[in-house]
Coordinates of C-alpha atoms in Angstrom, one line a residue:
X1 CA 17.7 98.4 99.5
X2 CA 17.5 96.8 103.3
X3 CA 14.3 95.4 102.4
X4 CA 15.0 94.2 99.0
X5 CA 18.2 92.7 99.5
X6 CA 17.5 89.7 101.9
X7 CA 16.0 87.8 98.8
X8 CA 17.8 89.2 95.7
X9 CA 21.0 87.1 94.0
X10 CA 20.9 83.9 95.5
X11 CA 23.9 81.7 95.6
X12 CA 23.5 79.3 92.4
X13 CA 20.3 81.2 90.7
X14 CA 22.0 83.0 88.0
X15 CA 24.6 82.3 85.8
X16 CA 27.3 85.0 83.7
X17 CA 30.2 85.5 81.3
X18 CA 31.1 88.9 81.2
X19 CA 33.9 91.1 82.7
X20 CA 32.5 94.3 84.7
X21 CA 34.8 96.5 82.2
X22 CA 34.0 99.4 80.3
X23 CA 36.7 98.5 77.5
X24 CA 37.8 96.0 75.1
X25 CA 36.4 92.8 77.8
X26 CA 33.5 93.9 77.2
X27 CA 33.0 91.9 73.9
X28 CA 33.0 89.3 76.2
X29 CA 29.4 90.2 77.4
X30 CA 26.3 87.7 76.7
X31 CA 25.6 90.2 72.8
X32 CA 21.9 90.4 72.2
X33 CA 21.0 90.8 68.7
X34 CA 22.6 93.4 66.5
X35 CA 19.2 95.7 66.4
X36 CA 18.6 99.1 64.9
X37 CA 21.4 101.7 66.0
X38 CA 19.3 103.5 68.7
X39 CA 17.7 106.9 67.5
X40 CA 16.2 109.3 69.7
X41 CA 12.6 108.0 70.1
X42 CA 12.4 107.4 73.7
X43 CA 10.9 110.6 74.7
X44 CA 7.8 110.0 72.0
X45 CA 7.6 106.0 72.5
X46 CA 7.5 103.7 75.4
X47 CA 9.7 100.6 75.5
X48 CA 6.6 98.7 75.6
X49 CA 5.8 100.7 72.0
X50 CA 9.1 100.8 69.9
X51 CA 9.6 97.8 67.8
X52 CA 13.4 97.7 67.9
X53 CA 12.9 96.9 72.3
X54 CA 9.9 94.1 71.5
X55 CA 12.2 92.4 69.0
X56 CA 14.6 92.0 71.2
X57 CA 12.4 90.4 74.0
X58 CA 11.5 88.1 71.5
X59 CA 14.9 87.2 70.9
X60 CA 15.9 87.6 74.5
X61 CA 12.4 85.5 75.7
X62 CA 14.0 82.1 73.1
X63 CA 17.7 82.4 74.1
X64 CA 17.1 82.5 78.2
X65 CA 13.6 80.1 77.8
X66 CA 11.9 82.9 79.4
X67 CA 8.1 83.6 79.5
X68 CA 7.7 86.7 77.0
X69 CA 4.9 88.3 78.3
X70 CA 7.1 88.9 81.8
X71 CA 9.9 90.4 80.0
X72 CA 7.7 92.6 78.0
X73 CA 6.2 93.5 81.2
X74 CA 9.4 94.7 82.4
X75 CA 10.2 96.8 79.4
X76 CA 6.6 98.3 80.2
X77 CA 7.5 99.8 83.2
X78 CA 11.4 100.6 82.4
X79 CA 12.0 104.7 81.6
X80 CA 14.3 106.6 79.2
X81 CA 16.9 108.4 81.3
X82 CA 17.8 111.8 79.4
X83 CA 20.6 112.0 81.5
X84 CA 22.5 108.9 80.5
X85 CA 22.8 109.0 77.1
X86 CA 24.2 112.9 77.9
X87 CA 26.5 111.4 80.2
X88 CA 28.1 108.1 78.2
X89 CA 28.7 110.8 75.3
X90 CA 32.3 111.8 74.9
X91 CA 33.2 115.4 75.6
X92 CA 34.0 117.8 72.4
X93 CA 37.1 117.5 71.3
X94 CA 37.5 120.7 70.9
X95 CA 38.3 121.5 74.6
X96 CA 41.5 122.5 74.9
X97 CA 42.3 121.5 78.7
X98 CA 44.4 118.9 79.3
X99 CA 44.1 115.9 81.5
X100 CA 46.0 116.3 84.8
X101 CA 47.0 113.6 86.9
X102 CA 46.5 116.0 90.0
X103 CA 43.4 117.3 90.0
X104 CA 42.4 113.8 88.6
X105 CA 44.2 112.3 91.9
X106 CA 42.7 115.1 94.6
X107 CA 38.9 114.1 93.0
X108 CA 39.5 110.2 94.9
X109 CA 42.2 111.1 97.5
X110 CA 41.1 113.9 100.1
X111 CA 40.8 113.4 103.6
X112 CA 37.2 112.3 103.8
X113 CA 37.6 109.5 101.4
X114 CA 40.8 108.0 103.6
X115 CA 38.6 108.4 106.9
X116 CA 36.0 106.8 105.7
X117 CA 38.6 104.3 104.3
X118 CA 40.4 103.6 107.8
X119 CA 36.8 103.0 109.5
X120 CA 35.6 100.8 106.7
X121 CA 39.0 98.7 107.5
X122 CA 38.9 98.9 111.3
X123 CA 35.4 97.2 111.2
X124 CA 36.2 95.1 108.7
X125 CA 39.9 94.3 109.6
X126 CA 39.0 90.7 110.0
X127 CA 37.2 89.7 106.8
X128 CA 40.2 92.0 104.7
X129 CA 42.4 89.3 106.1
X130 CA 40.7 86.4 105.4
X131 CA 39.8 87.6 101.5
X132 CA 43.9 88.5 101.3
X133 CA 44.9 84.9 102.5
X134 CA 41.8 83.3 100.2
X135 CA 42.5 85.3 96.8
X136 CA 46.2 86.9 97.4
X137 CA 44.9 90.5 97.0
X138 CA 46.3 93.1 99.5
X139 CA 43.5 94.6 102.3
X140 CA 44.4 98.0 100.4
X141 CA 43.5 96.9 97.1
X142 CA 39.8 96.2 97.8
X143 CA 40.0 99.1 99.8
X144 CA 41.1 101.2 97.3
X145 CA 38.7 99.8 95.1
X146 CA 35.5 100.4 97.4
X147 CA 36.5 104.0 98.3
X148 CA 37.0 105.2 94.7
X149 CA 33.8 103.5 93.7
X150 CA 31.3 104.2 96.2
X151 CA 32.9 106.0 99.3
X152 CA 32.6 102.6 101.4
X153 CA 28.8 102.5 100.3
X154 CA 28.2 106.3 100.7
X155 CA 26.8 106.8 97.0
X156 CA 25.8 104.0 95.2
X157 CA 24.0 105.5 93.1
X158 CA 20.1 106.4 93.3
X159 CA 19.0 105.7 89.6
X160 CA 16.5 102.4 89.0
X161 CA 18.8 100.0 87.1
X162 CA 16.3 98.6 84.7
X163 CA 15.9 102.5 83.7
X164 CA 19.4 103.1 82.8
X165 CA 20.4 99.8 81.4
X166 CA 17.2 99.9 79.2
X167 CA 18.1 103.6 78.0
X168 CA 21.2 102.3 77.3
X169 CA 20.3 99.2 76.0
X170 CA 18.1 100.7 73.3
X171 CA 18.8 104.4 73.5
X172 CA 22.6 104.9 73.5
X173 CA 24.3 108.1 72.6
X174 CA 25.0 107.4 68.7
X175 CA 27.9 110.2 68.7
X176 CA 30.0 107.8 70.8
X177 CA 32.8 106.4 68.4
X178 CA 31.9 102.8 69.3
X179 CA 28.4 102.9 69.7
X180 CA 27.4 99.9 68.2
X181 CA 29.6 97.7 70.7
X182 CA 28.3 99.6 73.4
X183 CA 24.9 99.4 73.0
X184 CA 25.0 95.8 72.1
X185 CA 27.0 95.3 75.8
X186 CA 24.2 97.1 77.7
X187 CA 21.8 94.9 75.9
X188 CA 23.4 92.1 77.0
X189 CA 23.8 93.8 80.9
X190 CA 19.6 94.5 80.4
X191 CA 19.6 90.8 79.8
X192 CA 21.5 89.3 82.4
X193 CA 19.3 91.8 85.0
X194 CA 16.4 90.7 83.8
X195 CA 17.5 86.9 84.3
X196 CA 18.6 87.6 87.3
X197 CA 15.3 89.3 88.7
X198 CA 13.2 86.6 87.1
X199 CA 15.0 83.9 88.8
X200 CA 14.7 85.1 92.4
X201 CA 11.4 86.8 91.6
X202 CA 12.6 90.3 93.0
X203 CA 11.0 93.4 91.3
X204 CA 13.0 95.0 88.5
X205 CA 12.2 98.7 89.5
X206 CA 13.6 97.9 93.1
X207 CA 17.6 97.3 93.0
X208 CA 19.3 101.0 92.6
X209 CA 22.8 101.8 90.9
X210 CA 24.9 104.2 88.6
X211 CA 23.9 105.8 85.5
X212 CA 25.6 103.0 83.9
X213 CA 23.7 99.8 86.1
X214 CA 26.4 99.4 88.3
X215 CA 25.3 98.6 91.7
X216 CA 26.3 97.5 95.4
X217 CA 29.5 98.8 97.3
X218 CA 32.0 97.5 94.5
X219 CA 29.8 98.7 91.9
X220 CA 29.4 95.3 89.4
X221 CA 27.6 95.3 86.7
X222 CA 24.9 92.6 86.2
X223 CA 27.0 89.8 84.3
X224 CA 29.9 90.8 86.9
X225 CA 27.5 89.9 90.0
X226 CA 26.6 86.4 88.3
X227 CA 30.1 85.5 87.7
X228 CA 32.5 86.9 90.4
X229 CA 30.5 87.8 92.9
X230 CA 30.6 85.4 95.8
X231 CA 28.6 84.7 99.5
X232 CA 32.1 85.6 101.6
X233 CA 29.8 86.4 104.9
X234 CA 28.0 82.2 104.5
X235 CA 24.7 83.8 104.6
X236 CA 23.2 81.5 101.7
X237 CA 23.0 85.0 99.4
X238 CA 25.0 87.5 97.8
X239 CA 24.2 90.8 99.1
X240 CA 26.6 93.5 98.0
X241 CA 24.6 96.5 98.7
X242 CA 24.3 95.7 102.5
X243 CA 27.0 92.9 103.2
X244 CA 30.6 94.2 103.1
X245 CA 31.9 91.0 103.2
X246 CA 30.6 90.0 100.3
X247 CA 31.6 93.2 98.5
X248 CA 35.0 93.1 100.2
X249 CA 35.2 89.4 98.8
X250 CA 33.9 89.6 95.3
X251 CA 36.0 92.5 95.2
X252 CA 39.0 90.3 95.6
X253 CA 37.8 87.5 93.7
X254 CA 37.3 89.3 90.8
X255 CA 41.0 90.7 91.3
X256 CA 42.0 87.3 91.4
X257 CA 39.8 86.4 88.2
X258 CA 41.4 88.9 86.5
X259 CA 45.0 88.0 86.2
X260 CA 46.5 89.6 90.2
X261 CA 49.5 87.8 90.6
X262 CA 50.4 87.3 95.1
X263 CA 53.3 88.9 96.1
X264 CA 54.2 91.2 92.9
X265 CA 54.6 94.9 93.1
X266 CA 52.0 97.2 91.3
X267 CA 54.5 99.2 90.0
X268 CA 58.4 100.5 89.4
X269 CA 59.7 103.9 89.2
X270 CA 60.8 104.8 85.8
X271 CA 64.3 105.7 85.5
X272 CA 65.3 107.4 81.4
X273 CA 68.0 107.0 79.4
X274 CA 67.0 109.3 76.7
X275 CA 70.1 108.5 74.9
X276 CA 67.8 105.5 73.8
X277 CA 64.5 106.6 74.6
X278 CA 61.7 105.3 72.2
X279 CA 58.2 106.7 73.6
X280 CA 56.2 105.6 70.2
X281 CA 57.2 102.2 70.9
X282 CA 56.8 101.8 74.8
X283 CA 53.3 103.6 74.6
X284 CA 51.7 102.2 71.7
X285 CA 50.1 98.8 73.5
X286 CA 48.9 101.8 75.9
X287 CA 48.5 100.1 79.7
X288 CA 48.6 96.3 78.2
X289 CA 51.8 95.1 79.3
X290 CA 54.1 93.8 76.7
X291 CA 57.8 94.2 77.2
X292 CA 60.2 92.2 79.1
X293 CA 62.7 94.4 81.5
X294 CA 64.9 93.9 79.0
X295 CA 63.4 95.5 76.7
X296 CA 62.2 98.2 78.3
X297 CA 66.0 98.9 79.3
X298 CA 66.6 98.9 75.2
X299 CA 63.6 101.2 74.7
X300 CA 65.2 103.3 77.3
X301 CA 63.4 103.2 80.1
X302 CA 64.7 101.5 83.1
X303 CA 62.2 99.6 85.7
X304 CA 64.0 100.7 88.9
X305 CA 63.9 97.7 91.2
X306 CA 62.7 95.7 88.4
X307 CA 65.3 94.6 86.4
X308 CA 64.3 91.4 87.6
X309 CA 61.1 91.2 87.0
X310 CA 59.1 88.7 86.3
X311 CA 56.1 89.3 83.3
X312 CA 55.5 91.7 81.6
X313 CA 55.3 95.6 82.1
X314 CA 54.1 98.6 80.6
X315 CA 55.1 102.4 80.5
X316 CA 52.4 104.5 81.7
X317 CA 51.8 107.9 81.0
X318 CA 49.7 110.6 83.3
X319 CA 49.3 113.6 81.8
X320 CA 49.8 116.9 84.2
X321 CA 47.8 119.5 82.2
X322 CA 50.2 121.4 80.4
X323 CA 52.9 120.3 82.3
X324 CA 55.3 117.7 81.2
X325 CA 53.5 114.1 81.3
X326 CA 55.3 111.8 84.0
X327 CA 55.5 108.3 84.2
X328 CA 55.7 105.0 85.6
X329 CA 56.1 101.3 84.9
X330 CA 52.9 99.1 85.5
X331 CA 52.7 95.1 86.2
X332 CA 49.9 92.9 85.8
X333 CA 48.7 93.8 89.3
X334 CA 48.3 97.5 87.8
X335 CA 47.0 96.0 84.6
X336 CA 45.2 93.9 87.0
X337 CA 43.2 97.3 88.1
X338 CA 42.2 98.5 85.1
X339 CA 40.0 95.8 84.8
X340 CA 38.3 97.1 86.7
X341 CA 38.1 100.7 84.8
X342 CA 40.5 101.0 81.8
X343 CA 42.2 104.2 82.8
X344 CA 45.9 104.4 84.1
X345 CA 44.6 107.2 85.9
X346 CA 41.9 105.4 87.8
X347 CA 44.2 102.4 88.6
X348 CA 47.0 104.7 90.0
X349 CA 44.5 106.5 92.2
X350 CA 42.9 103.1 93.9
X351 CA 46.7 102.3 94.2
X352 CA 47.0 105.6 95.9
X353 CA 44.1 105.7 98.1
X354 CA 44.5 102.2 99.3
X355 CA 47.9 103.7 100.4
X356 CA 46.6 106.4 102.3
X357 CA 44.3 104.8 104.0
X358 CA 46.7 101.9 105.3
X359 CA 49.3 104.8 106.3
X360 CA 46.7 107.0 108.1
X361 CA 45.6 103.5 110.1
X362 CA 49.3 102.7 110.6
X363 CA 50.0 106.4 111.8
X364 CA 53.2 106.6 109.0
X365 CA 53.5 108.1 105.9
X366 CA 52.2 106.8 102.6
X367 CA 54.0 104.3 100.1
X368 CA 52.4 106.3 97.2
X369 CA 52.9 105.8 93.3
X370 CA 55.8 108.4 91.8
X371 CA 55.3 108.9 88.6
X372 CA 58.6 110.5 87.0
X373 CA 59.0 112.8 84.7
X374 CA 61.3 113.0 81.7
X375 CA 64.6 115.0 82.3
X376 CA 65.8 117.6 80.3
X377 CA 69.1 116.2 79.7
X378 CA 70.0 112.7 78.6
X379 CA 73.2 111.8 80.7
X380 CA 73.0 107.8 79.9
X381 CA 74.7 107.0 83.0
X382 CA 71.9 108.3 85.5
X383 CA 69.9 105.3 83.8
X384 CA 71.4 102.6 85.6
X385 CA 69.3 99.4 87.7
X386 CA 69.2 101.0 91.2

């Protein structure tokens, strides 16, 4: 991507309106129309051949004012993916192993990913500092964020985006229980790639990224790149395959974007009163936050350190494989991370690793997330504000 990038996403070319989320934001996405469900045809017919692909760059060629002929060019030389569909389909349910916090944790935090982490920060110490006074969002955040995705630019993925957002676009697995949505998103992601290309005039085979178009250190997605990503090295471009600082500050400014609130802790520890406890009730809005301290105290559950808190918090489960599940108390700066990916599991381990790395640079042990578990016993008074 060295030689590509010196030209591609210039500041003020392309425009966006949709979250880089795999969840519910994501009916925020540009929606192209509401074709055909996609079946498997791919392997027998060229994009450039299937109806359901040219009536959308039809459609596509009158909403963006485009020249059709281009954009049926680029559907000429995009490729169905076997692989993606096989990996955006859910597992069987009928797998009987649990999800475990642990070996979900040791897969992001492990000593390479936090060496890596504490040299991307020592050469970068500067521009961490000035996106943390600019958009309030902690060095280890981004961080965090970076290592989980990409390994501070290790593997960014190898596959051509205009391949797997087209696969996706028109091909997507129809045994995933929301299908529809999803495919209609990637059409929209296909869209906002191709407006993108077209406007700096950069080849659509070239840019490289995830099975799921994702691309650049921070791993946006097209519609995230035209809205949040920004020029924070004053190059005149946004480069965030080569340019940390521009990763590092889109990073943030998404975060920002996205509801991070300065100065406010990620999380609490839970304390439990299971005189009172109501787990139904706390775990029904699922990571959304939506009870006071108050009323988490009612429900039974006590935010230690947080019995003044500010906004809203959830109750967060992380299942430990047959284990007990244990828990802990999430903000909007936790909510906040799952933005970014809608798993309580994700957003605890960039929590985590942006904590490793910044104890391993500091030479201290690491402020860590400690998830609690239920006690056996229910002795009210151990559930008291700390």
């Amino acid at each position: 991507m060295k030689r590509l990038l010196p030209s591609l996403f210039l500041i003020g070319l392309v425009t966006g309106c949709a979250t880089h989320l795999p969840a519910d934001a994501q009916n925020s996405a540009p929606r192209a129309p509401k074709n055909t469900p996609a079946k498997s045809t791919a392997a027998s017919a060229p994009y450039a051949q299937r109806a359901d692909a040219q009536l959308w760059a039809r459609e596509m060629a009158a909403r963006q004012h485009l020249d059709l002929a281009w954009i049926q060019a680029q559907l000429a030389q995009a490729r169905f993916l076997p692989q993606v569909p096989r990996l955006m389909t859910p597992a069987p349910k009928t797998s009987t192993t649990a999800r475990d916090w642990g070996d979900y944790r040791r897969r992001f935090i492990d000593p390479v990913r936090i060496n890596a982490g504490v040299r991307f920060w020592d050469q970068n110490a500067d521009t961490l500092a000035r996106a943390e006074a600019m958009f309030g969002v902690p060095a280890e955040m981004v961080v965090g964020i970076i290592g989980v995705e990409t390994i501070y630019g290790r593997n960014m993925g190898n596959l051509r985006v205009l391949d797997s957002l087209a696969t996706l676009a028109f091909d997507f697995p129809q045994a995933h229980p929301r299908a529809a949505e999803r495919q209609r998103y990637f059409q929209g992601e296909l869209e906002q790639f191709l407006v993108m290309m077209y406007n700096v005039g950069t080849p659509t085979t070239e840019p490289r990224g995830s099975y799921a178009g994702a691309m650049g250190l921070g791993q946006f997605m097209p519609t995230s790149w035209a809205q949040w990503a920004v020029d924070f090295d004053r190059d005149g471009r946004i480069d965030l395959f080569n340019s940390a600082a521009d990763a590092i500050g889109s990073v943030a400014n998404y975060f920002k974007a996205h509801g991070w609130v300065s100065g406010q802790p990620v999380w609490y520890p839970a304390l439990f009163n299971t005189d009172r406890l109501n787990l139904p009730t706390l775990l029904a809005p699922d990571i959304r936050p939506s009870f006071t301290a108050a009323q988490m105290v009612e429900l039974g559950v006590v935010p230690q350190g947080g019995l003044d808190h500010d906004g809203p918090l959830a109750l967060i489960e992380l299942k430990n494989g047959e284990a007990a599940p244990s828990y802990l108390v999430g903000t909007q700066n936790f909510y906040t991370i799952t933005r970014y990916n809608w798993s309580s599991y994700y957003a605890t381990a960039v929590y985590d690793l942006g904590q490793e790395v910044k104890a391993a640079r500091q030479n201290r042990a690491p402020e860590v997330a400690q998830p609690a578990t239920i006690p056996d016993l229910a002795p009210a008074t151990t559930a008291t504000a700390p």
